[in-house]
Structure formats: structure tokens, C-alpha cells
Coordinates of N, CA and C and ligand atoms in Angstrom, one line a residue:
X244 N -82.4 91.1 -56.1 CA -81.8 91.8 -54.9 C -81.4 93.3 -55.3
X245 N -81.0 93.3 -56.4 CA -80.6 94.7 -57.1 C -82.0 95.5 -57.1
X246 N -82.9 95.2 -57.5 CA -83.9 95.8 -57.4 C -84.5 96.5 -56.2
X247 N -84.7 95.5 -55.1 CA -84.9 95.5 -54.2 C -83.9 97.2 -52.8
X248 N -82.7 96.9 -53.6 CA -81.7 97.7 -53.5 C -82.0 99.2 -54.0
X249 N -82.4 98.9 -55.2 CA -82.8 100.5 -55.3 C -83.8 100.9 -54.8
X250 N -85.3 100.1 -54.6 CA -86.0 101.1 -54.1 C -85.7 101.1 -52.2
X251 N -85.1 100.6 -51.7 CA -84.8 101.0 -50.3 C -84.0 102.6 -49.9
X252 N -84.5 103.2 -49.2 CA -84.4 104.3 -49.2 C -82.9 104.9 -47.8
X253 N -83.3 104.1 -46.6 CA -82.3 104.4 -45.5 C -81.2 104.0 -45.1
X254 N -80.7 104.1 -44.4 CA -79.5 103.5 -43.9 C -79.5 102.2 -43.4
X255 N -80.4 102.1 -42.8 CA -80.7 100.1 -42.1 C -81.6 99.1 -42.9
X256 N -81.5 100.0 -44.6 CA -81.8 98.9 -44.8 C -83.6 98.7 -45.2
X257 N -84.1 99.8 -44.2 CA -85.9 99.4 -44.6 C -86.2 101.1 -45.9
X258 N -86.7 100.5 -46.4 CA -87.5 102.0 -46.8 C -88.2 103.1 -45.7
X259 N -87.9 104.2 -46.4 CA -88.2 105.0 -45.1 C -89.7 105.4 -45.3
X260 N -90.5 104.6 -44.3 CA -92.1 104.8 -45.1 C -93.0 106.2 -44.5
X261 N -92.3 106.4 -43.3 CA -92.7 107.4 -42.8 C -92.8 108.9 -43.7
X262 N -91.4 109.0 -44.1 CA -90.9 110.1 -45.2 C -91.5 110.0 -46.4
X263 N -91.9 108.6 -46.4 CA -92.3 108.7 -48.2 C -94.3 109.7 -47.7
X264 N -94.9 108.4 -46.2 CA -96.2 109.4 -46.0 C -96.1 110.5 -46.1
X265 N -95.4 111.0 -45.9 CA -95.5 112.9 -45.6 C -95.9 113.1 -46.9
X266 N -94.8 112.5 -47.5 CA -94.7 113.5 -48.9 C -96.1 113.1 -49.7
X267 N -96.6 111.9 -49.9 CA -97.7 111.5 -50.0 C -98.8 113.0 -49.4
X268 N -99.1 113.1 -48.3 CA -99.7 114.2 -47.7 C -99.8 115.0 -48.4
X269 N -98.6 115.4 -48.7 CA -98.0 116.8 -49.2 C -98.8 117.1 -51.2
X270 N -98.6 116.1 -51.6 CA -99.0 115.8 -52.8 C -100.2 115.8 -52.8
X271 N -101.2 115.3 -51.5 CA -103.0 115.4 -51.6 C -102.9 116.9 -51.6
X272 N -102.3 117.3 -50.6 CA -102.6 119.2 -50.2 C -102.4 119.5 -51.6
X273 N -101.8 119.1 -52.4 CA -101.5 120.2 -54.0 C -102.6 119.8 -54.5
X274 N -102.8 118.1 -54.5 CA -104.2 117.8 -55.5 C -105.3 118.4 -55.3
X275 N -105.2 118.5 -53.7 CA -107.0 118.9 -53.3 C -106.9 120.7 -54.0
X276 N -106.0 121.3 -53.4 CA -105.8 122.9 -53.6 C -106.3 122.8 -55.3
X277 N -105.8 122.0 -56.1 CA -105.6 122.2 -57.9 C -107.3 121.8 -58.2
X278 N -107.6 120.7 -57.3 CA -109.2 120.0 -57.9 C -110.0 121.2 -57.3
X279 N -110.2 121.9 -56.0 CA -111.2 122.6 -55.9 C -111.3 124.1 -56.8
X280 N -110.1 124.5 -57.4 CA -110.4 125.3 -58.9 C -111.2 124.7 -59.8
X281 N -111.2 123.1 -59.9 CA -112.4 123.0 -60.5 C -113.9 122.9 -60.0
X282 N -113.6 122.8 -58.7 CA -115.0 123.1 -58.4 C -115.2 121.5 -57.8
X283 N -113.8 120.7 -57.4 CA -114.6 119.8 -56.3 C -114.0 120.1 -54.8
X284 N -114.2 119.0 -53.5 CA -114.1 119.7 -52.5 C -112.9 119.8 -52.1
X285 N -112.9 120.3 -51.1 CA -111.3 120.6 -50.7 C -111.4 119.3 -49.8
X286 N -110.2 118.4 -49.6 CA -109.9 117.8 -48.2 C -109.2 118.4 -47.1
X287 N -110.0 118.2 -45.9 CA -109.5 119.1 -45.0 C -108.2 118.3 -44.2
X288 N -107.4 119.3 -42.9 CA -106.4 119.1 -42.9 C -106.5 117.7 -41.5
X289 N -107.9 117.5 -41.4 CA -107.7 116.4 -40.8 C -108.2 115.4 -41.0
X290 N -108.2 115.2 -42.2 CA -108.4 114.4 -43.3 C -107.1 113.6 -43.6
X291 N -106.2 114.9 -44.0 CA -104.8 114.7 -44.5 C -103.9 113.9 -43.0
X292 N -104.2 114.2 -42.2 CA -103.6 114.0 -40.7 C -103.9 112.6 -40.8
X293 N -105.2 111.9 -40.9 CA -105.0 110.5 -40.9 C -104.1 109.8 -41.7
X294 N -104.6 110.5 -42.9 CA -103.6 109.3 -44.4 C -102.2 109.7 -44.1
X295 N -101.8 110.7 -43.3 CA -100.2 110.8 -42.7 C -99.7 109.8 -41.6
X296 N -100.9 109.0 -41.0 CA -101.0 108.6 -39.9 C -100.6 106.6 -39.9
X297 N -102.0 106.6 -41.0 CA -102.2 104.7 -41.2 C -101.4 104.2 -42.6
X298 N -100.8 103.4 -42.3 CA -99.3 102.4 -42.6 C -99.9 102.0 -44.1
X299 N -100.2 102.7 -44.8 CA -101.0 101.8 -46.5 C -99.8 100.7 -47.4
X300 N -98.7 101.0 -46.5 CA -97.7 100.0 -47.2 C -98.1 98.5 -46.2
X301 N -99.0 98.7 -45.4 CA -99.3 97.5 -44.6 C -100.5 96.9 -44.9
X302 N -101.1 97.4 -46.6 CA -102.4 96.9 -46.8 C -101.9 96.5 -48.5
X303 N -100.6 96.7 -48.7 CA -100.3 96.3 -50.4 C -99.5 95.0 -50.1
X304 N -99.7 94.6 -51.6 CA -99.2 93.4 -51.3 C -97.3 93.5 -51.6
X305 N -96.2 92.8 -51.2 CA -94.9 92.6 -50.8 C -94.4 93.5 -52.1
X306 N -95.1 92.7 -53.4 CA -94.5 93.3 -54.9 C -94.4 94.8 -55.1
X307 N -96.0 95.6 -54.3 CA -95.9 97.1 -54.8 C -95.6 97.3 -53.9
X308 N -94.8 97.4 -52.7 CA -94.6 98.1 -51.9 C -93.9 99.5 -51.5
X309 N -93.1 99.0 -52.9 CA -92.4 100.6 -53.6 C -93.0 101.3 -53.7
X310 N -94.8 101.1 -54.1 CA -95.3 102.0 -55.0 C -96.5 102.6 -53.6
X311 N -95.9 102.0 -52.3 CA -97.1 102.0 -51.5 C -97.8 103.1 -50.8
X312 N -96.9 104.5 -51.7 CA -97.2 106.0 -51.2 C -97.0 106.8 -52.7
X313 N -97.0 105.9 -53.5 CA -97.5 106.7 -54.4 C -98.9 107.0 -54.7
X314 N -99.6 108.1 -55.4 CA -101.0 108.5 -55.7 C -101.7 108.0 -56.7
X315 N -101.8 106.2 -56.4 CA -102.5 105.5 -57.4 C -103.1 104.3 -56.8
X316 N -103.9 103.9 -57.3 CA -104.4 102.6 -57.1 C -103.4 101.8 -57.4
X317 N -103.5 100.5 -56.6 CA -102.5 99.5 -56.6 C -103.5 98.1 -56.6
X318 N -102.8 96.9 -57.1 CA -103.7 95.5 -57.6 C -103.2 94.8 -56.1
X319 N -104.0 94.3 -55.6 CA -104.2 93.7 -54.5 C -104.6 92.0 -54.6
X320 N -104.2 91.7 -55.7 CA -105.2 90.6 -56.0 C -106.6 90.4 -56.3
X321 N -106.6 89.1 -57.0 CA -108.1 88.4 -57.4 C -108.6 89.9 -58.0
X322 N -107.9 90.5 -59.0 CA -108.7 91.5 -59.9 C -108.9 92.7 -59.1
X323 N -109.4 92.8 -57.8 CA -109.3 94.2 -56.9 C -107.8 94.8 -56.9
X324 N -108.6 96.1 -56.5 CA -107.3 97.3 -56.4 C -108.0 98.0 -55.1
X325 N -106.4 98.5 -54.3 CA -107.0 99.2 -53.3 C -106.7 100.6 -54.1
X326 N -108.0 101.5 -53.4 CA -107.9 102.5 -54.2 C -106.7 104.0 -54.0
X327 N -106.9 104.8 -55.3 CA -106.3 106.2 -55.4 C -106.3 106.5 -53.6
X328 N -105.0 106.9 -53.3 CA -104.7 107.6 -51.9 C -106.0 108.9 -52.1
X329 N -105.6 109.7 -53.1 CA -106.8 111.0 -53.3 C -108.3 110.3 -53.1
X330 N -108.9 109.6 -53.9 CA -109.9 109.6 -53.5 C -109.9 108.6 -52.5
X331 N -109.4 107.8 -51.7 CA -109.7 107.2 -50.4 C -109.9 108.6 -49.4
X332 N -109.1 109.7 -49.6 CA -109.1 110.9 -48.8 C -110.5 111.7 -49.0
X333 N -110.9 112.0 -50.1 CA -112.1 112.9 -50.4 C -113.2 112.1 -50.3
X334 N -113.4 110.8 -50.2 CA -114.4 109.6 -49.7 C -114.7 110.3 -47.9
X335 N -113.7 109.6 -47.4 CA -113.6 109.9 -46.4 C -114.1 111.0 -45.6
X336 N -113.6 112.3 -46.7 CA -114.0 113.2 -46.1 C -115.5 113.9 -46.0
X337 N -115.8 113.7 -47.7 CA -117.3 113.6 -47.6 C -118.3 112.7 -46.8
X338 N -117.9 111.7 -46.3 CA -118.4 110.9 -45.3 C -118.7 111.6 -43.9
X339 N -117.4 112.6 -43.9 CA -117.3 113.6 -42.5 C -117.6 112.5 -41.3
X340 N -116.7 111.8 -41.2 CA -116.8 110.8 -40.0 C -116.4 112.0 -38.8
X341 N -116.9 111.6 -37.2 CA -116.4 111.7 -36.7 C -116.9 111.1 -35.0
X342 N -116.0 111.2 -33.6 CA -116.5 111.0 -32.4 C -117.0 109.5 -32.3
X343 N -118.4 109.3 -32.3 CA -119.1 108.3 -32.0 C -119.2 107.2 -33.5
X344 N -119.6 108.1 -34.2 CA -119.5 107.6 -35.5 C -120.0 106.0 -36.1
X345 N -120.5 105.5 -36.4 CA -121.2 104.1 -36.7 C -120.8 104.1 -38.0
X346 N -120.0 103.0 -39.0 CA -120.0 103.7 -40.2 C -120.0 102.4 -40.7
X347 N -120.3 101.9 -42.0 CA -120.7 100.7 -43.0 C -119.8 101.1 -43.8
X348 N -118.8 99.7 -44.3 CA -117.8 100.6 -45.6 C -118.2 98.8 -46.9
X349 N -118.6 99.2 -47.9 CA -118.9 98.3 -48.7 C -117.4 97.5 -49.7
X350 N -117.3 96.6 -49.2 CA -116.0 96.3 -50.0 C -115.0 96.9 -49.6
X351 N -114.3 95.7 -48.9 CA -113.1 95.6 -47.9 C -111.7 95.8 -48.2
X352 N -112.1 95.0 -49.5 CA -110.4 94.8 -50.4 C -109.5 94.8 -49.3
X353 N -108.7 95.7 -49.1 CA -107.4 95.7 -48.7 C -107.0 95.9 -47.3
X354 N -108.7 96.6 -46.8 CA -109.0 97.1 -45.2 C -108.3 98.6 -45.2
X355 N -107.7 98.9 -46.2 CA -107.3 100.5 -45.4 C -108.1 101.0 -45.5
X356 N -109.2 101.6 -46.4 CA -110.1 102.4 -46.6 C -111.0 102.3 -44.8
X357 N -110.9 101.1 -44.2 CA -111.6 101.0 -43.2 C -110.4 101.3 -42.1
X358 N -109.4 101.2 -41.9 CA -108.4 101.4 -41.1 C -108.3 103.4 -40.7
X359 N -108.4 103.5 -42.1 CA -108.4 105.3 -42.5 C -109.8 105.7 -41.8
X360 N -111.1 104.9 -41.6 CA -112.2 105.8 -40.8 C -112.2 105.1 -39.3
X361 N -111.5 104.0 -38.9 CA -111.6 103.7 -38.3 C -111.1 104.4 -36.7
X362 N -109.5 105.6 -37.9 CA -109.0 107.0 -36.9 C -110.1 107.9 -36.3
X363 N -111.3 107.8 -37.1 CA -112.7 108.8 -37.0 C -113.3 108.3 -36.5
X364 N -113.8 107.5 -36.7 CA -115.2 107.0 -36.1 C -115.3 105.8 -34.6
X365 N -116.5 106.0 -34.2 CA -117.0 104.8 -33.3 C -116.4 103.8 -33.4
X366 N -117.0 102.9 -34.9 CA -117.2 101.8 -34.8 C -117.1 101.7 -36.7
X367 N -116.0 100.8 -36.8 CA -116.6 100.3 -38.5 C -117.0 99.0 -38.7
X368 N -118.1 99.2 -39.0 CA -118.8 97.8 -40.3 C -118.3 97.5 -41.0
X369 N -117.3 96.6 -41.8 CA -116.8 96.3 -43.5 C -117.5 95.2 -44.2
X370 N -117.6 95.2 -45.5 CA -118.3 93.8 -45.9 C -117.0 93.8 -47.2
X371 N -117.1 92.4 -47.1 CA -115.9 92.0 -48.4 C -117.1 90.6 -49.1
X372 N -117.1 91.2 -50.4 CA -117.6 89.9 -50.9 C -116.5 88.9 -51.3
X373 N -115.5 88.8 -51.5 CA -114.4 87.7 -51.8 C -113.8 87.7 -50.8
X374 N -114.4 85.7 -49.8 CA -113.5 85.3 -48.7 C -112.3 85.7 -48.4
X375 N -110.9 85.1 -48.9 CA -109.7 85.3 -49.1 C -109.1 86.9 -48.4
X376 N -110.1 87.1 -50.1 CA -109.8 89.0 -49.3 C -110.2 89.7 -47.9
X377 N -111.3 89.6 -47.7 CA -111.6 90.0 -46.7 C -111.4 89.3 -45.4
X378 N -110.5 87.9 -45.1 CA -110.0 86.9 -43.9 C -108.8 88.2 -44.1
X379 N -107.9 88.0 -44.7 CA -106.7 88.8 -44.8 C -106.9 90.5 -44.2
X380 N -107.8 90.9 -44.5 CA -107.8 92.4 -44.2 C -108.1 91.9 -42.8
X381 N -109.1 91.3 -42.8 CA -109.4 91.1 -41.3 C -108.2 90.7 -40.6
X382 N -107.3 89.9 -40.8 CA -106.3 89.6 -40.1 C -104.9 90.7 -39.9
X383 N -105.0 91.6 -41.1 CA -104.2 92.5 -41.3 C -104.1 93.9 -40.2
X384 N -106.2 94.2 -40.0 CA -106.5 95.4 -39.4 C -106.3 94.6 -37.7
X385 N -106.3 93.8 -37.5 CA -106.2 93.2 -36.2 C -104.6 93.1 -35.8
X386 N -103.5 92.4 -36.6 CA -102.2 92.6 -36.4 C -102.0 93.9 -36.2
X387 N -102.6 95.1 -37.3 CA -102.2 96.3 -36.3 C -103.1 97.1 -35.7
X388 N -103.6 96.6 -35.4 CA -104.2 97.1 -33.4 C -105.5 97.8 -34.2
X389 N -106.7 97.7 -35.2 CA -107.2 98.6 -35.7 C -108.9 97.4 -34.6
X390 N -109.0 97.7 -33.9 CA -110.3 96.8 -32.7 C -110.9 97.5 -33.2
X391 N -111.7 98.1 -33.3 CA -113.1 99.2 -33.6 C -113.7 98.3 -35.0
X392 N -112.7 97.8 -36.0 CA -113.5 97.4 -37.4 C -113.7 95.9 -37.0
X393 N -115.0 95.7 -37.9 CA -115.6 94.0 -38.0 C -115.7 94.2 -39.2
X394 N -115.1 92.8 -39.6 CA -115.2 92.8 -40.8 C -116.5 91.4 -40.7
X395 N -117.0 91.4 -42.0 CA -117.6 90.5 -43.3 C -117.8 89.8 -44.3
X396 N -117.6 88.6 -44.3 CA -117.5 88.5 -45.6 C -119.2 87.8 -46.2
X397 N -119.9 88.8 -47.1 CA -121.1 88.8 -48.1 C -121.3 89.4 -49.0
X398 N -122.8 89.6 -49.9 CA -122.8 90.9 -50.3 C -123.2 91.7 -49.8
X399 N -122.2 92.7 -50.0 CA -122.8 94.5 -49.1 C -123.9 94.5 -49.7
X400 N -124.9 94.2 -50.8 CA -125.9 94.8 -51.5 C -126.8 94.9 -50.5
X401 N -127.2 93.9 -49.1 CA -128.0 94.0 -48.3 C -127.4 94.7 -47.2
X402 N -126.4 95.3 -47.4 CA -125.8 96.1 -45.9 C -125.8 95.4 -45.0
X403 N -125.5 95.6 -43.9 CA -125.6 95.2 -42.4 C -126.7 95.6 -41.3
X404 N -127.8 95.3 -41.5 CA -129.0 95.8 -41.0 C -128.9 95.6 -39.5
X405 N -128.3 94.5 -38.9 CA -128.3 94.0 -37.7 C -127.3 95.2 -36.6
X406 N -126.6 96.2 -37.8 CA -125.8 97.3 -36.9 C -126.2 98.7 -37.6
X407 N -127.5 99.1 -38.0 CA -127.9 100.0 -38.5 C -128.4 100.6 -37.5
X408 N -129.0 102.2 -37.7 CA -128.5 102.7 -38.5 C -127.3 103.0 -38.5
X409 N -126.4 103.7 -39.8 CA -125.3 103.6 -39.7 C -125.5 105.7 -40.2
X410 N -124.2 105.8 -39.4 CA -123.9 107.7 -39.8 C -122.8 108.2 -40.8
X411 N -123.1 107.3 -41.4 CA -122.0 107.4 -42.5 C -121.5 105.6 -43.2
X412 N -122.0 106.2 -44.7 CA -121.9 104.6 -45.4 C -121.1 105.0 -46.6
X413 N -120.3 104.2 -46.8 CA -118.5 104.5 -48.1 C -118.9 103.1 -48.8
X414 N -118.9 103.4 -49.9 CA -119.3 102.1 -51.0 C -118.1 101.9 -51.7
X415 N -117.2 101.4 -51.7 CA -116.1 101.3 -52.5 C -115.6 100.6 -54.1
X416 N -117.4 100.0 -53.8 CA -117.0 99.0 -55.9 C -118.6 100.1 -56.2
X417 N -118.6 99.8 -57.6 CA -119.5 100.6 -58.0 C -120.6 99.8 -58.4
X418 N -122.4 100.3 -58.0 CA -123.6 99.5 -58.5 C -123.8 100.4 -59.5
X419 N -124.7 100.1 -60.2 CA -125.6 100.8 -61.8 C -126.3 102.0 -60.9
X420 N -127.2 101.6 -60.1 CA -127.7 102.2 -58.6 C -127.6 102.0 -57.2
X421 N -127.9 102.8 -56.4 CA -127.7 103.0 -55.4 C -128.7 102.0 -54.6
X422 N -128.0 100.9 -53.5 CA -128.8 99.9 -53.4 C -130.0 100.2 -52.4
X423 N -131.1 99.9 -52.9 CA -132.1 100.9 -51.9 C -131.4 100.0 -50.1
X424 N -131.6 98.8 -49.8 CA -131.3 98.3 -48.1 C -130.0 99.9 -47.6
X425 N -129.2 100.2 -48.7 CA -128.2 100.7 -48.2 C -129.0 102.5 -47.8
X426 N -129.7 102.7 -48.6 CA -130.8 103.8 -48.3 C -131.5 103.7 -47.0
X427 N -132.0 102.6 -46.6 CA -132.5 102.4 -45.5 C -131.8 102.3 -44.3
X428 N -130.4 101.7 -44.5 CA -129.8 102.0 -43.4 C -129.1 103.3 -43.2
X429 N -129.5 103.6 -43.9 CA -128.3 105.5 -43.3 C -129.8 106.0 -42.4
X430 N -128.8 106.9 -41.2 CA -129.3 107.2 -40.1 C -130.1 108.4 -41.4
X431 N -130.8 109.0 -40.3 CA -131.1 110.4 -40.8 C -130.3 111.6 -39.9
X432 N -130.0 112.0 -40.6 CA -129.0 113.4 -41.5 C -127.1 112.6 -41.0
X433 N -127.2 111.4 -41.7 CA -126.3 110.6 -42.4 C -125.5 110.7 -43.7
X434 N -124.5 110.1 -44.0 CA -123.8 110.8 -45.4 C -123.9 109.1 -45.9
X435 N -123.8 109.1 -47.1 CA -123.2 108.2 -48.3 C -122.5 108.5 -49.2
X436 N -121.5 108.0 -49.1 CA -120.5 108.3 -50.5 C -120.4 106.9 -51.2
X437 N -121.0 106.8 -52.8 CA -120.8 105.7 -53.3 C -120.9 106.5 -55.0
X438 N -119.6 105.8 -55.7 CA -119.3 105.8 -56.9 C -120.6 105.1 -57.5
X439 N -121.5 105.6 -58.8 CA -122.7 105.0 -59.3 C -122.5 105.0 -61.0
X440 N -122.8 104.1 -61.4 CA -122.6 103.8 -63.0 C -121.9 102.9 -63.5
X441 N -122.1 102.3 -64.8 CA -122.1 101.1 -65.5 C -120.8 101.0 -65.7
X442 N -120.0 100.0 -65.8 CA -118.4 99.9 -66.2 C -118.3 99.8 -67.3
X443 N -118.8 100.4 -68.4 CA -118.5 100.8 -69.6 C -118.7 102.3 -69.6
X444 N -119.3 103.4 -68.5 CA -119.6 104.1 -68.9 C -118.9 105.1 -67.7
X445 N -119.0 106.5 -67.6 CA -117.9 107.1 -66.7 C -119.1 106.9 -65.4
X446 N -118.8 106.7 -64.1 CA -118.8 106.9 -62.9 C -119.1 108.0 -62.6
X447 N -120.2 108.2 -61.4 CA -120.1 109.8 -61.2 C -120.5 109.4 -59.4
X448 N -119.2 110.1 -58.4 CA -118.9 109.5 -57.4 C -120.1 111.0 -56.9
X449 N -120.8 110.0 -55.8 CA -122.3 110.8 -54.9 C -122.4 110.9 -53.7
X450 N -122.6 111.6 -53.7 CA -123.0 111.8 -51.9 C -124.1 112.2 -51.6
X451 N -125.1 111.0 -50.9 CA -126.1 111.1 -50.6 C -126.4 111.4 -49.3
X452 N -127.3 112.3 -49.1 CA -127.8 113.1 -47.4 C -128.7 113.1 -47.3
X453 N -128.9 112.3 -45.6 CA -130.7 111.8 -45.2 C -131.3 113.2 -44.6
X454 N -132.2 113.7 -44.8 CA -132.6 114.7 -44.4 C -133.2 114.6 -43.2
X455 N -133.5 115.6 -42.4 CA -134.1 114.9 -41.6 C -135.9 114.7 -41.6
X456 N -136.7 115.0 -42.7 CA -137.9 114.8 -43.3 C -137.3 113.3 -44.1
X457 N -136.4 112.7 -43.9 CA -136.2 111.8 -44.6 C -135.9 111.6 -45.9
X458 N -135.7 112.9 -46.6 CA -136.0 112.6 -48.1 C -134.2 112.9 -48.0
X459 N -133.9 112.4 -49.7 CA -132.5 112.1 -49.7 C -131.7 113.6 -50.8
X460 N -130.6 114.3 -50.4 CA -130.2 115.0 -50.8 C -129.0 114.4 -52.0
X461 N -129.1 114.5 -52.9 CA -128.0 113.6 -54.1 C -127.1 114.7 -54.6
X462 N -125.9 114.6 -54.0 CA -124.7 115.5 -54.9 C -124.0 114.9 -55.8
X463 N -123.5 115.2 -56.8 CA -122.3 114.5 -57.9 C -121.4 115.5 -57.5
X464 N -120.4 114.9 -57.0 CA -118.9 114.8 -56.9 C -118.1 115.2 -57.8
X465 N -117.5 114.0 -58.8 CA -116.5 114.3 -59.6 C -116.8 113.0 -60.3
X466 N -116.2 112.5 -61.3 CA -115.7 111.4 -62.6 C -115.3 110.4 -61.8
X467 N -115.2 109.1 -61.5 CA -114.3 108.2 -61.0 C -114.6 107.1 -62.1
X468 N -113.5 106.0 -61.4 CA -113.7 104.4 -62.1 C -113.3 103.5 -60.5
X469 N -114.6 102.6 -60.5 CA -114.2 101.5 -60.1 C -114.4 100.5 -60.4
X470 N -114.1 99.0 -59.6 CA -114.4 98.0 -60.0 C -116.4 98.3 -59.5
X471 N -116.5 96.6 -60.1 CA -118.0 96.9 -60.0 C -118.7 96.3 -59.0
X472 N -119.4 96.9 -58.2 CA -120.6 96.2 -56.9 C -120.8 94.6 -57.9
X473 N -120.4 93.4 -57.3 CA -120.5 92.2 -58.0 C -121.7 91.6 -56.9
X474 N -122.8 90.8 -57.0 CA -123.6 90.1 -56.5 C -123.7 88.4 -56.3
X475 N -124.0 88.6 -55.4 CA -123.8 86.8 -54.8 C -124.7 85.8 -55.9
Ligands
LIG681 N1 -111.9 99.8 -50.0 C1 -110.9 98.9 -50.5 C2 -110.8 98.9 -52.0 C3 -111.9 98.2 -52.6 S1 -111.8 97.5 -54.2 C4 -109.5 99.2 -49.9 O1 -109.3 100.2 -49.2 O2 -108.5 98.5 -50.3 C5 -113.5 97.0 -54.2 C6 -113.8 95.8 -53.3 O3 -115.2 95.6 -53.3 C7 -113.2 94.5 -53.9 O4 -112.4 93.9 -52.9 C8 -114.4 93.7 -54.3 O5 -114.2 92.3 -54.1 C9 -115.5 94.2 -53.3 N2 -116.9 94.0 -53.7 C10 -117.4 94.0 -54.9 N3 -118.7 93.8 -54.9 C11 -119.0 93.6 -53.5 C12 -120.2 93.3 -52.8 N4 -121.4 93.2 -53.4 N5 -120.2 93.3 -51.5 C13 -119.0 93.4 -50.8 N6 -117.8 93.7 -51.4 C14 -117.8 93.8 -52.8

């Protein structure tokens, strides 16, 4: 109870999660401003307007909830983590969801990453390859009013062809390569953002673009680590 006592922030009692978002916000605006001196992208400011927006203390589990606006990945169970607030924001933004938007998100974990495009876009696809996890997000993004996402539970390696093409595809565990089905389903002049490389070795997060000749445009990003694209 003592514990619990310290991290409560207000007068009645709840943590004040709204105040802690902002500041969260406030902290991407410095990260993004400090990363694009190195030469990655900026997140724009309605980028930042979402993750000010959707409740991520409503996708961690009871224990971190203190930690649920801090700029880190948090353990969500069964070994997943939902990811860095920063890069769920620069994902996102490279994805450049918007309006009508169709979007495929690989690996559901925790459902925010899909709740966060779900402010942008049409329509979200999610796939969760671990039942459990992916019943729960599904039951989580529906408790709060998030209707636009379907969730899945398989492997994303084959995508969701039955709602392709898709205008934007977010891969959230990492494959060695980039799964060709998932190539085939991006529309043309569609984005992919998916983290690629071995889990022993650094990660180099990509953004792939369908041209409209079809052929694929491949940017590297920046360094990441995730868990890994696992197969059925
Ligand atoms: N986007 C999530 C974080 C994902 S962690 C969020 O916002 O919380 C990566 C997730 O990918 C894990 O839940 C893991 O179980 C899932 N995953 C790994 N391989 C997968 C596959 N082949 N298909 C679908 N999901 C997969």
C-alpha cells in the first residue's frame, strides 16, 4: 500500500495519467528534435497529438502502471514487451497513416500500437501470434471504444490477404527478412515499416515503398531491438 501511495499522484487518489501524457509528449518533442541532428526523422506534431491522446496505461499490465508514460518498453507478459513510446511514434509516423487508410499491424502484443493508428486510419488489421495475448488486446481495444481494429490471432508471416491490399503495413517483432506475402500485400505507393535482423545481431528498422512501377523503395531508419517475428 505504501508503494502504491507513492506513485499516486492527485488528490482523489488516482494517478493523474493525463499530466503524466503530456509530459510524455513533451519528452518525444525533445527526442525527435535531438534524433533528427542525427539524421533520423522528425515526428510530426500529429503524430505527437495521438500518443497525447490514447490511454497506454490501459494497454500495461496493473504492476507497471507507474511506468505507463515513461519512454520505455514495458513486459506485458509471456516474454513480449509493448514497445518504446518513441519508436511506436516514429513507426507510426513513417507509415504516414491517414483518412481512409487500410493498415496491417504484425504483432498485437498489447493492442496500443494498433489503437495509436487506429486515430489515423480507416480500418486496422492486427495479427497476434500468442492466443492469450491477442483475446486480451482484443477485448482491451473494444472496452475502449477502439471498433475500426480486428484483431487475429496466427502468424502474420502470411499477412491477411483476405483484406489486402493494405496502405500501410507496421511489423512490430523482427524477421531475418522481410516476408515476401507481406510485399505482396502493400498497395502500390504504400509504406512498410518493419524492424529486420537476427537477434543476436543489431536491427535496422526499414521503410519499404511500393512504387508505382511496382518496384520497392528500401530506406534504413535507425538501430532498433525487438523481439523476434516467431513462426507457427
Ligand atoms: N505492437 C505491440 C508490441 C509488440 S511485441 C504493442 O503495441 O504492444 C511483438 C509481438 O509480436 C508479440 O506479442 C509477439 O507475440 C508477436 N509476434 C511474434 N511473432 C509473430 C508472428 N509471426 N505473427 C504475429 N505476431 C507475432
Amino acid at each position: 500500500m505504501i508503494v502504491a501511495a507513492l506513485t499516486v499522484g492527485s488528490a482523489c487518489g488516482q494517478p493523474d495519467f493525463a499530466s503524466q501524457r503530456q509530459a510524455l509528449v513533451e519528452i518525444l518533442r525533445e527526442e525527435s528534435a535531438r534524433a533528427e541532428e542525427y539524421g533520423a526523422p522528425a515526428i510530426s506534431e500529429s503524430t505527437l497529438a495521438v500518443i497525447g491522446k490514447v490511454p497506454r496505461h490501459e494497454f500495461v499490465p496493473d504492476m507497471e502502471q507507474s511506468f505507463a508514460y515513461a519512454n520505455r518498453p514495458l513486459p506485458i507478459g509471456g516474454g513480449q514487451t509493448i514497445s518504446q513510446p518513441y519508436i511506436v511514434a516514429l513507426m507510426t509516423d513513417l507509415a504516414d497513416v491517414s483518412g481512409d487508410d487500410v493498415v496491417l499491424e504484425i504483432g498485437t502484443g498489447s493492442g496500443y500500437q494498433a489503437a495509436v493508428l487506429s486515430e489515423l486510419a480507416g480500418q486496422v488489421y492486427t495479427i497476434e501470434i500468442i492466443g492469450w495475448l491477442g483475446e486480451r488486446a482484443a477485448r482491451d481495444l473494444e472496452r475502449l471504444g477502439y471498433d475500426n481494429v480486428s484483431v487475429r490471432i496466427g502468424d502474420g508471416y502470411a499477412g491477411w490477404p483476405e483484406h489486402a491490399p493494405f496502405d500501410a503495413i507496421l511489423v512490430t517483432a523482427a524477421p531475418e527478412e522481410v516476408p515476401q506475402p507481406l510485399i505482396e500485400q502493400l498497395a502500390v505507393g504504400g509504406r512498410m515499416v518493419i524492424p529486420v535482423g537476427a537477434q543476436d545481431e543489431v536491427q535496422i528498422l526499414r521503410l519499404l515503398t511500393k512504387e508505382a512501377d511496382g518496384e520497392l523503395r528500401v530506406q534504413s531508419v535507425i538501430p532498433v531491438r525487438f523481439v523476434p517475428l516467431t513462426r507457427d
